[in-house]
PDB file of C-alpha atoms in Angstrom:
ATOM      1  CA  UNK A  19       8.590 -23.361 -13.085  1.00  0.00           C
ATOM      2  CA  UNK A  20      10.889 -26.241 -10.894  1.00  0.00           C
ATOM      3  CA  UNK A  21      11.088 -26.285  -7.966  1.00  0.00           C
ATOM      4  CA  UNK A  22      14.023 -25.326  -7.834  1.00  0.00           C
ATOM      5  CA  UNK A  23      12.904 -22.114  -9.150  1.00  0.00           C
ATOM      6  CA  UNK A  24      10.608 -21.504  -6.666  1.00  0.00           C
ATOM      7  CA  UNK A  25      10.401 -17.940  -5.437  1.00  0.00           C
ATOM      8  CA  UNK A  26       9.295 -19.265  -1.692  1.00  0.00           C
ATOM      9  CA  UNK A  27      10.811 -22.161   0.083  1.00  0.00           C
ATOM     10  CA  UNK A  28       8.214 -25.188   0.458  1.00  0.00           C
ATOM     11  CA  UNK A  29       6.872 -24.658   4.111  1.00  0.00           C
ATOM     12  CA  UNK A  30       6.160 -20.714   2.889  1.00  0.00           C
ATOM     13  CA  UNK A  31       4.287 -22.181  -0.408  1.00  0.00           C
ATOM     14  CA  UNK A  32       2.189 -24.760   1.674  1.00  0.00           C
ATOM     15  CA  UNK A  33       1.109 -21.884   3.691  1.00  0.00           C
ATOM     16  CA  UNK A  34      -0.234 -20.355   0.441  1.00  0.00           C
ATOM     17  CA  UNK A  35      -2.400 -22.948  -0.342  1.00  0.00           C
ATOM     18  CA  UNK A  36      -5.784 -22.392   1.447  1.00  0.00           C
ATOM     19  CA  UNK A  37      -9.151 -21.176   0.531  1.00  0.00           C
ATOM     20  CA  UNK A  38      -9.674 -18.507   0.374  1.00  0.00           C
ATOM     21  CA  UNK A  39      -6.342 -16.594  -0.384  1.00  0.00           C
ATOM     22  CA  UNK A  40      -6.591 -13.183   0.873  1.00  0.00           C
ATOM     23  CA  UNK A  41      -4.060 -11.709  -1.831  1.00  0.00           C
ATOM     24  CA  UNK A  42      -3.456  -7.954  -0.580  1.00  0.00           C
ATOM     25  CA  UNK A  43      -0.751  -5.747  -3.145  1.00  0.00           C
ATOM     26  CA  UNK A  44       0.628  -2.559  -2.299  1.00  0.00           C
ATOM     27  CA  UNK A  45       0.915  -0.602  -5.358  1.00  0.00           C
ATOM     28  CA  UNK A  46       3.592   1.775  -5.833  1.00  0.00           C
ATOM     29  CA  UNK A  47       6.728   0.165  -5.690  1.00  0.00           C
ATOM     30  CA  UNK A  48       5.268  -3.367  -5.426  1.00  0.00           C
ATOM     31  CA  UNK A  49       2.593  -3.921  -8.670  1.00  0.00           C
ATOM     32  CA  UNK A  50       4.616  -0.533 -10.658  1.00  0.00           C
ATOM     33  CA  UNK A  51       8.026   0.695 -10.605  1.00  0.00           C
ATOM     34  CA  UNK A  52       8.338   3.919  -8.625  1.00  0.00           C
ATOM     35  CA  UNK A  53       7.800   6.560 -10.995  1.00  0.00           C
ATOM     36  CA  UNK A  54       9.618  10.127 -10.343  1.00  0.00           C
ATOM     37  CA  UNK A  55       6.322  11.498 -10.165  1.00  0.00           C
ATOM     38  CA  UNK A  56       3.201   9.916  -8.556  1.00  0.00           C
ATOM     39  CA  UNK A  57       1.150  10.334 -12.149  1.00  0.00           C
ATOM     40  CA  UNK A  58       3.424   8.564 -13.976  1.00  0.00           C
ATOM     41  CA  UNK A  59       3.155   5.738 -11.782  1.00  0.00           C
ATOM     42  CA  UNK A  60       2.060   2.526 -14.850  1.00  0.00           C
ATOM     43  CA  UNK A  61       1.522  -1.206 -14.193  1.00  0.00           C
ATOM     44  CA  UNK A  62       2.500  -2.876 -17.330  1.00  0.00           C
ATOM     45  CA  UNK A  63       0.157  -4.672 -19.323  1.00  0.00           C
ATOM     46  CA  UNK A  64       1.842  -7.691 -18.630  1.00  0.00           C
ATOM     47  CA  UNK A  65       1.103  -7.665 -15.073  1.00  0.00           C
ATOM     48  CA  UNK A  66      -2.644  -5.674 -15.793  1.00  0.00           C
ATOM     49  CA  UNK A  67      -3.009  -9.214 -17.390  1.00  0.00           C
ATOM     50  CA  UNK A  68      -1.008 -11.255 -14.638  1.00  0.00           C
ATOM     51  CA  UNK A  69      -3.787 -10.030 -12.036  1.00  0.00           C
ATOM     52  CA  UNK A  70      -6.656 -10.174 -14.135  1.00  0.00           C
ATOM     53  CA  UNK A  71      -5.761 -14.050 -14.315  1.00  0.00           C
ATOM     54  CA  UNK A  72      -5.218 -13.820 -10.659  1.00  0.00           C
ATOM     55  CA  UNK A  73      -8.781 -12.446 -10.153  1.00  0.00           C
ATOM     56  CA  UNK A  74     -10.460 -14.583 -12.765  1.00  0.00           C
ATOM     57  CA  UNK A  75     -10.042 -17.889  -9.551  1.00  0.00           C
ATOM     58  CA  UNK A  76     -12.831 -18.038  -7.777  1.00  0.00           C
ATOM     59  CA  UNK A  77     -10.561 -19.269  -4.836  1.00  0.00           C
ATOM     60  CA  UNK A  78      -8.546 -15.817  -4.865  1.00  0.00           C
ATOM     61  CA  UNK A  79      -9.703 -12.256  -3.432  1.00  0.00           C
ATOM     62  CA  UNK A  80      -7.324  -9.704  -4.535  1.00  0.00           C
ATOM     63  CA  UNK A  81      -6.822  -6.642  -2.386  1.00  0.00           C
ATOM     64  CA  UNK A  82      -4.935  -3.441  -3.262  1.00  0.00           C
ATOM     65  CA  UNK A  83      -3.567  -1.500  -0.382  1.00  0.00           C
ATOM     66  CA  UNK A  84      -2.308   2.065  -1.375  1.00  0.00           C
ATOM     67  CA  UNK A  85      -1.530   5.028   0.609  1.00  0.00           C
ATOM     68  CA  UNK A  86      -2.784   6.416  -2.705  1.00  0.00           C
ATOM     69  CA  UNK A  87      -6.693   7.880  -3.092  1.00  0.00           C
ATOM     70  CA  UNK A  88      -8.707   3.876  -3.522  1.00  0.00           C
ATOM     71  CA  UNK A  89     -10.285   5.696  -7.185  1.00  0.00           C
ATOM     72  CA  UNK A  90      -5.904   6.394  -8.005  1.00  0.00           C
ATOM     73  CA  UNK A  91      -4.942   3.236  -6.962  1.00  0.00           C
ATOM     74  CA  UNK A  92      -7.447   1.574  -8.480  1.00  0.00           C
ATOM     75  CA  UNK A  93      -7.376   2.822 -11.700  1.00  0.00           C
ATOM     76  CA  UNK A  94      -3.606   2.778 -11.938  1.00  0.00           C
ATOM     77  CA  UNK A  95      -4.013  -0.912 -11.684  1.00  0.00           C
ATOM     78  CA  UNK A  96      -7.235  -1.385 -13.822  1.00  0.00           C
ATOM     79  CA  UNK A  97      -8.522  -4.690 -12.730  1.00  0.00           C
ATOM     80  CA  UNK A  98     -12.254  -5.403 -12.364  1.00  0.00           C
ATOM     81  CA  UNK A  99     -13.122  -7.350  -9.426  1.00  0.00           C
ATOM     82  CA  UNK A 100     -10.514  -6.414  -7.005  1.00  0.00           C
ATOM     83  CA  UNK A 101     -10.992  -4.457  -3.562  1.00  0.00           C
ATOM     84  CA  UNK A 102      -9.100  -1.307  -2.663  1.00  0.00           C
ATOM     85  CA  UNK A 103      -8.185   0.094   0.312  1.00  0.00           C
ATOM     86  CA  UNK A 104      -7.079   3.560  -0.366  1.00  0.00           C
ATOM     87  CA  UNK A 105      -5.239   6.676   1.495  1.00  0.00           C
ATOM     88  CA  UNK A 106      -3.300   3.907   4.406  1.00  0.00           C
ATOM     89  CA  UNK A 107      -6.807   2.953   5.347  1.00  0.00           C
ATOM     90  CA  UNK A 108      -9.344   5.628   5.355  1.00  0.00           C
ATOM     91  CA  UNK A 109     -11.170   4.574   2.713  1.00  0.00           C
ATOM     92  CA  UNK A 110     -12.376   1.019   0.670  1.00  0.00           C
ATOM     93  CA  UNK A 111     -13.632   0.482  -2.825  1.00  0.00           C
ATOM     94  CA  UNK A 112     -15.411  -2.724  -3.450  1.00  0.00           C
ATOM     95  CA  UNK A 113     -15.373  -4.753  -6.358  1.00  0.00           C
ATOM     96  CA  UNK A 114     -18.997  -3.269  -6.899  1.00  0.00           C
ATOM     97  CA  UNK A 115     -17.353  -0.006  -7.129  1.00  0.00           C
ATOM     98  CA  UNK A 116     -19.226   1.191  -3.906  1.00  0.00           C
ATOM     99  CA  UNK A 117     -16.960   3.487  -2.102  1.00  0.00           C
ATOM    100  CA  UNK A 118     -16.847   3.304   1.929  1.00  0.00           C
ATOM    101  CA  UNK A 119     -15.240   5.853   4.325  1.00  0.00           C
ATOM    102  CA  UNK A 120     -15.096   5.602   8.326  1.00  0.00           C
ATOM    103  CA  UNK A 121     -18.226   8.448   9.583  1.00  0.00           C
ATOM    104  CA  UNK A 122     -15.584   9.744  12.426  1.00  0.00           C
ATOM    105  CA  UNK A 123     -13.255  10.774   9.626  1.00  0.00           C
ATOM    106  CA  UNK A 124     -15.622  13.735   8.496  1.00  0.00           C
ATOM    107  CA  UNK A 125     -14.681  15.397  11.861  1.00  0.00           C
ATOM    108  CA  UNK A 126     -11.345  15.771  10.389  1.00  0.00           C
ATOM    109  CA  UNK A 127     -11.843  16.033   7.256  1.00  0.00           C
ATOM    110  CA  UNK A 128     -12.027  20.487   7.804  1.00  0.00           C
ATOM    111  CA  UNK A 129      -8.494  20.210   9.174  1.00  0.00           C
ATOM    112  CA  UNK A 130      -6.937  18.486   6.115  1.00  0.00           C
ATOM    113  CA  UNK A 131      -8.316  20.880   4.101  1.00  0.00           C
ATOM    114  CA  UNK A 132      -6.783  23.729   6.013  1.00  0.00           C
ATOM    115  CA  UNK A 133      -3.398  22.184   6.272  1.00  0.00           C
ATOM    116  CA  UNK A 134      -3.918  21.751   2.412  1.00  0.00           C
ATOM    117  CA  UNK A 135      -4.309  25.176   2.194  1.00  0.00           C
ATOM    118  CA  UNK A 136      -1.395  26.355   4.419  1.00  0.00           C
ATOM    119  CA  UNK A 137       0.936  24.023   2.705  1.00  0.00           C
ATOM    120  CA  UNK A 138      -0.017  24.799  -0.610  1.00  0.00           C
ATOM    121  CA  UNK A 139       2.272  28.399  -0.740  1.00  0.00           C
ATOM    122  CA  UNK A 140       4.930  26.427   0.697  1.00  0.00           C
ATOM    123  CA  UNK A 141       5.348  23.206  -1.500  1.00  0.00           C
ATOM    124  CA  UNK A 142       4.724  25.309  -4.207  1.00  0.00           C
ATOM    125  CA  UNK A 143       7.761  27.346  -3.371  1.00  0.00           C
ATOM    126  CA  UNK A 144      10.087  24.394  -3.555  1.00  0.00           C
ATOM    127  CA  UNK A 145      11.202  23.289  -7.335  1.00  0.00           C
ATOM    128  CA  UNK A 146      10.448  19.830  -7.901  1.00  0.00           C
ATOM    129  CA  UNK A 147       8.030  19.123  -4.586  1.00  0.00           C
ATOM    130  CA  UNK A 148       4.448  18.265  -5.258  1.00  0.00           C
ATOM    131  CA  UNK A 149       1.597  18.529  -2.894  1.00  0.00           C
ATOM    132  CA  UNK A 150      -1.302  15.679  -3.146  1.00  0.00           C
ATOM    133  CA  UNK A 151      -4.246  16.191  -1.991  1.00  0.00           C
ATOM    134  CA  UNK A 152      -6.128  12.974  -1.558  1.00  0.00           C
ATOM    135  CA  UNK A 153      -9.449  14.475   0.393  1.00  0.00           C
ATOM    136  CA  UNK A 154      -8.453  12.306   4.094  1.00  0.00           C
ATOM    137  CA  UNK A 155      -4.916  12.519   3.735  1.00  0.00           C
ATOM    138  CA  UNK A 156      -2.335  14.712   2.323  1.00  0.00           C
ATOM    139  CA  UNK A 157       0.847  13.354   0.545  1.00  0.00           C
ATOM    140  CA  UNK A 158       4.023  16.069  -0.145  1.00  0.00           C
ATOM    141  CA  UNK A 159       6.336  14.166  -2.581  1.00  0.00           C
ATOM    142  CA  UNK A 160       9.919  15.676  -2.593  1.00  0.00           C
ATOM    143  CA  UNK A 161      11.878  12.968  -5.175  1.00  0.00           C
ATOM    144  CA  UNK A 162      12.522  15.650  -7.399  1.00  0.00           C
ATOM    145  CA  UNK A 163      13.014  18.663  -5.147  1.00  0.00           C
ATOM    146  CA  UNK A 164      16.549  19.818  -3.738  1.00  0.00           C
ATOM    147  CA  UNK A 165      18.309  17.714  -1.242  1.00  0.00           C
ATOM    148  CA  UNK A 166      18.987  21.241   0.244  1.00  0.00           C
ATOM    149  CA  UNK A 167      15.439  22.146   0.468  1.00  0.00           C
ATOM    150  CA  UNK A 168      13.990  18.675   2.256  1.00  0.00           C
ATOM    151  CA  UNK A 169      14.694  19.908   5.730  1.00  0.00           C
ATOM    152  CA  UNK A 170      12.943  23.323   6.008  1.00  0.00           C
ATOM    153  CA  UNK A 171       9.881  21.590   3.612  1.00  0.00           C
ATOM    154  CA  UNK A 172       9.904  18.449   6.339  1.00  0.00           C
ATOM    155  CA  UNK A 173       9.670  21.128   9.709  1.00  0.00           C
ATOM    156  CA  UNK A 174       6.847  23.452   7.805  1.00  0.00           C
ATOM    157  CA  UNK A 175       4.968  19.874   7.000  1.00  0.00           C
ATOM    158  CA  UNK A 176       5.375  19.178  10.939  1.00  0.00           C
ATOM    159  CA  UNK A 177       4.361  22.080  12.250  1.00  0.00           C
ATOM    160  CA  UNK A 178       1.665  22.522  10.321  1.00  0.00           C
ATOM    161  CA  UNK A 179       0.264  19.252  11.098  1.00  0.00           C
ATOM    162  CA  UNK A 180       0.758  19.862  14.911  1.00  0.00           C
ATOM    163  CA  UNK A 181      -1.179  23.119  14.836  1.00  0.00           C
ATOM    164  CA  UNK A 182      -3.722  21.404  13.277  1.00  0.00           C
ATOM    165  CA  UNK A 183      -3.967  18.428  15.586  1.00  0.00           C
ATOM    166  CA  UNK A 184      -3.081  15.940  12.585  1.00  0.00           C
ATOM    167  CA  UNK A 185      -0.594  12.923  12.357  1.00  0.00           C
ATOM    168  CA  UNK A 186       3.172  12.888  10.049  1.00  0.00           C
ATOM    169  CA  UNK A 187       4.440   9.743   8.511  1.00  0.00           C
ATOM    170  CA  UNK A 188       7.361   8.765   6.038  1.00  0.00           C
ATOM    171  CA  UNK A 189       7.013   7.111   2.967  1.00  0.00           C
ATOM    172  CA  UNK A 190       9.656   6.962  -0.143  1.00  0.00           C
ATOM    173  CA  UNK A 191      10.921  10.472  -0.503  1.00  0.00           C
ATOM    174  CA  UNK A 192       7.178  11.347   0.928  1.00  0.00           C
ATOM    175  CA  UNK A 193       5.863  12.986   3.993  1.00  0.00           C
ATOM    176  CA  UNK A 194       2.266  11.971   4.542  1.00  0.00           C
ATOM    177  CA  UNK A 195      -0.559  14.204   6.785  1.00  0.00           C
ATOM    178  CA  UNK A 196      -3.122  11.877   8.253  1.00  0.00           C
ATOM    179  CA  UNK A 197      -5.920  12.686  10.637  1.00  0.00           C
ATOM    180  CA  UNK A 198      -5.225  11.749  14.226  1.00  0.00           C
ATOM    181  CA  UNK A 199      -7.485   8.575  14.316  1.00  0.00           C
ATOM    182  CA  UNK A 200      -5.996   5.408  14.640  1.00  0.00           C
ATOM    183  CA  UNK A 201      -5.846   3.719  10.916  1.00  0.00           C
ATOM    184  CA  UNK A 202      -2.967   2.673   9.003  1.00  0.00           C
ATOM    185  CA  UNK A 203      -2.391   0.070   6.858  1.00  0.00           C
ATOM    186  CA  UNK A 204      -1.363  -2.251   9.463  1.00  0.00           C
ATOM    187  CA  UNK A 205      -5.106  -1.974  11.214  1.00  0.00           C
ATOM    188  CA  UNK A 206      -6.321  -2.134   7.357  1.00  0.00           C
ATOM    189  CA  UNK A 207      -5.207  -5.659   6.252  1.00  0.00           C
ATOM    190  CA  UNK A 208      -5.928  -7.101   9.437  1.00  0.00           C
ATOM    191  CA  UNK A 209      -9.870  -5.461   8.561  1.00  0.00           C
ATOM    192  CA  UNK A 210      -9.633  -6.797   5.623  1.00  0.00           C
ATOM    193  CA  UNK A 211      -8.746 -10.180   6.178  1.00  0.00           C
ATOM    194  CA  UNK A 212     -11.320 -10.585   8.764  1.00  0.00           C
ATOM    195  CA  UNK A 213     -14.177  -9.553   6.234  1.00  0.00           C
ATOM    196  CA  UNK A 214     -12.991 -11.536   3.443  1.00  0.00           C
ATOM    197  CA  UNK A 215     -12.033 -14.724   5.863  1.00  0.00           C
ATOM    198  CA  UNK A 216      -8.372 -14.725   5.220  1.00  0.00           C
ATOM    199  CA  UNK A 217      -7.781 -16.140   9.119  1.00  0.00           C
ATOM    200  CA  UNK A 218     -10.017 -19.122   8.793  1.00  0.00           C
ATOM    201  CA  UNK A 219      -8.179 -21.288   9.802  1.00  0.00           C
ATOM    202  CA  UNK A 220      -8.199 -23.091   6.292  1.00  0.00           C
ATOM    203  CA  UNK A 221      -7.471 -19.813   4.512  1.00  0.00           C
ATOM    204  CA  UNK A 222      -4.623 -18.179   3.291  1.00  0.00           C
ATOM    205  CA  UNK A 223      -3.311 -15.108   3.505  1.00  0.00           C
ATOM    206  CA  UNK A 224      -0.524 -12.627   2.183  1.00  0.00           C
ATOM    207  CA  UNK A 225       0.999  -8.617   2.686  1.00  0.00           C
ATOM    208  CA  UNK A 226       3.542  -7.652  -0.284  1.00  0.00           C
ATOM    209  CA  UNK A 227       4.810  -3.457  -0.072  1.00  0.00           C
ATOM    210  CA  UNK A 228       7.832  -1.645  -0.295  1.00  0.00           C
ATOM    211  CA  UNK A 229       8.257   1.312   1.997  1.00  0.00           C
ATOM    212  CA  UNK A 230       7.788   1.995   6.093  1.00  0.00           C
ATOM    213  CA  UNK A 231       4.049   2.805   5.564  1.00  0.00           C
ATOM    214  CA  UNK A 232       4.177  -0.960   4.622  1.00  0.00           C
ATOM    215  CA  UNK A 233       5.891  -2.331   7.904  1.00  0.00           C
ATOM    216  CA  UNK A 234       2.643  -1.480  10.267  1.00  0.00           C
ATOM    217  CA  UNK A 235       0.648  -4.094   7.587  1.00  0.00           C
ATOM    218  CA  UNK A 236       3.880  -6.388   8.141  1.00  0.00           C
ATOM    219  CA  UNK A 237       3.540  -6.276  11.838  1.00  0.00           C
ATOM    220  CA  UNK A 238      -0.166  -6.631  12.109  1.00  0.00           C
ATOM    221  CA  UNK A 239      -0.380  -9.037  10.104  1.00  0.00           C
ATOM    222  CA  UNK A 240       2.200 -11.318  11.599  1.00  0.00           C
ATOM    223  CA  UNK A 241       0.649 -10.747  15.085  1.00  0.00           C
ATOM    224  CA  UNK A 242      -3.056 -11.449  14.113  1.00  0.00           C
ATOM    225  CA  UNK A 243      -2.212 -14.563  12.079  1.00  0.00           C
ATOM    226  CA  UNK A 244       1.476 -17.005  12.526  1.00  0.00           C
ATOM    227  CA  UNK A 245       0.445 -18.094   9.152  1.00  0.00           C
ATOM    228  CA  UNK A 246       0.228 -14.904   7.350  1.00  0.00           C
ATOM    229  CA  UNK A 247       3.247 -14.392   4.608  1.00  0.00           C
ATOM    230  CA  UNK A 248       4.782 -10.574   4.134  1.00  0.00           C
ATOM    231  CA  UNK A 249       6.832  -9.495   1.855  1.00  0.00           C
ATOM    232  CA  UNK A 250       9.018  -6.706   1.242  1.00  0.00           C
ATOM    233  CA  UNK A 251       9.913  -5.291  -2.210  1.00  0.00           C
ATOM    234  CA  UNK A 252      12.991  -3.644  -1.552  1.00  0.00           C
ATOM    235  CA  UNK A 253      16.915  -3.592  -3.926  1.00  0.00           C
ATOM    236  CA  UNK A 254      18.728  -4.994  -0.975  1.00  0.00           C
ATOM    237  CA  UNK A 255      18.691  -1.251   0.804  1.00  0.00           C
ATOM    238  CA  UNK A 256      16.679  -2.209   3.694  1.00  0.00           C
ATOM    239  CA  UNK A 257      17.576  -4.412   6.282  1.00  0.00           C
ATOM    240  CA  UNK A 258      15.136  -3.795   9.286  1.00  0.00           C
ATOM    241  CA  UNK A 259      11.846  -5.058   8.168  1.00  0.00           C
ATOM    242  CA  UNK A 260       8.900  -7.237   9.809  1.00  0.00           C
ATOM    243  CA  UNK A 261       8.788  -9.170   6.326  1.00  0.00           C
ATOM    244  CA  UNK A 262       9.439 -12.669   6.315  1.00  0.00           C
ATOM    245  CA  UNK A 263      10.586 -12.561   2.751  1.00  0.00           C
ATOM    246  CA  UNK A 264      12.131  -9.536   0.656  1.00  0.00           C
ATOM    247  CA  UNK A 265      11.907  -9.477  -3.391  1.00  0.00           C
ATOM    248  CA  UNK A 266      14.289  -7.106  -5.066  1.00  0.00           C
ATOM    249  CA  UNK A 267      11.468  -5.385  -7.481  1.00  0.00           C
ATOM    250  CA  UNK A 268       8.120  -5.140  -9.693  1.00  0.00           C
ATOM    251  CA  UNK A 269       9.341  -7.614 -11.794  1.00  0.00           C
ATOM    252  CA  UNK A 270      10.251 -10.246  -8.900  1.00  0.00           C
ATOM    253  CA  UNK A 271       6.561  -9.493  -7.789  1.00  0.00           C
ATOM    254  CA  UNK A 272       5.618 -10.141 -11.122  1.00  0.00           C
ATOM    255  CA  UNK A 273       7.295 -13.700 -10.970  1.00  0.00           C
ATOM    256  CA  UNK A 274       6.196 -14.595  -7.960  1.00  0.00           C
ATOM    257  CA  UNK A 275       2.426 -13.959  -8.671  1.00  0.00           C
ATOM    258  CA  UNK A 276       2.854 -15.912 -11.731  1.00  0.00           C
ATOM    259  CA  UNK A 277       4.509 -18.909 -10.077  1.00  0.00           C
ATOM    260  CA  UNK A 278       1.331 -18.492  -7.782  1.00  0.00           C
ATOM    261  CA  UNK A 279      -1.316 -18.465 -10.477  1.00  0.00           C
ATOM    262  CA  UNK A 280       0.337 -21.565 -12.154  1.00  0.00           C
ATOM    263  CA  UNK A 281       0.155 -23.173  -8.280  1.00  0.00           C
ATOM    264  CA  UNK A 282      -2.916 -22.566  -7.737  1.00  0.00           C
ATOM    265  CA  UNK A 283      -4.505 -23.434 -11.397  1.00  0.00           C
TER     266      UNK A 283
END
């Protein structure tokens, strides 16, 4: 690829060129196309093979970041060797396949499963909404339900999360449940890149998502480390982001780790 093809200007690429490079993916929307519903969601086998390069350099950790469960995310992708950090934070996967959740979270976990079980009636009620249960976090994905019905579905979410004590966040056409503690993905990559030494100062390392969940990671990021390079995957609806750079889609992701692999050999 010339340079005049590159996806990042020069000072941005230069800034991708330490060891080790901390390379942490959002998956949904970033790595595969948003699918109308959340088991559909594919990475092509072009990209499966992409990463698997990606991996394959000793030089390169790879880090998936989904507000997906990290077993979901992980096997939507299905790449050996890679970490994942699963529901915004809660939980991590290593590359050994040992899963690790935070102890303080099984406090909470009782009053996910009740709001699971209060919300089930009423998702269930709306055509086209789907309620996800993903053990420390719940998702209810309206895509496919009635504008008409979003508002009413949105207020019973709320109020059953504050009657419960838990947190409500946006995402794409989703309305996430999360315990009250603390952890998003923004506190997540900045974890993560302290345990696998992506601030050394002769590392590397990079945030690429594509909805608000993704913008705490953005921020975080930014703030922990002046060198740190975010981008948002976003078709040119989104103006207000903490990225430093925007790609339009999967497939400019796609490019861009490709151009990457060939950079860094």
């Amino acid at each position: 690829m010339s340079a005049s093809h590159d996806p990042v200007d020069a000072k941005v690429a230069a800034r991708l060129d330490g060891t080790p490079l901390v390379l942490m993916l959002d998956v949904d929307g970033t790595l595969a196309p948003i699918a109308p519903r959340p088991e559909d969601a594919a990475v092509a086998p072009v990209t499966r093979a992409l990463l698997e390069r990606v991996v394959a350099n000793p030089a390169i950790t790879v880090v998936l970041v989904s507000g997906r469960s990290a077993a979901d995310a992980n096997g939507i992708v299905g790449v050996r060797g890679v970490w994942t950090v699963g529901n915004h934070g809660f939980e991590i996967l290593t590359p050994a396949g040992e899963m690790e959740t935070d102890a303080d979270l099984a406090n909470q976990s009782a009053a996910i499963t009740q709001a699971a079980r209060e919300l089930e009636p009423i998702v269930a009620a709306v055509h086209g909404a789907k309620l996800e249960n993903k053990r420390w976090t719940l998702s209810v994905h309206y895509r496919l339900a009635a504008r008409d019905a979003v508002p009413a579905l949105r207020a019973a979410v709320e109020r059953t999360a504050l009657g419960l004590r838990l947190r409500v966040t946006d995402g794409k056409e989703v309305v996430e449940v999360r315990p009250a503690a603390h952890v998003d993905k923004g506190t997540a990559v900045v974890m993560m890149g302290e345990r696998l030494h992506g601030f050394d100062a002769a590392a590397s390392i990079l945030f690429a998502g594509d909805d608000r969940t993704d913008e705490d990671a953005f921020r975080s990021l930014r703030a922990r480390s002046p060198r740190a390079v975010t981008i948002r995957v976003d078709d040119g609806g989104t103006r207000d982001t903490a990225a430093e750079i925007t790609m339009r889609d999967p497939a400019a992701v796609h490019e861009f780790l490709e151009w990457l692999a060939a950079r860094r050999g």
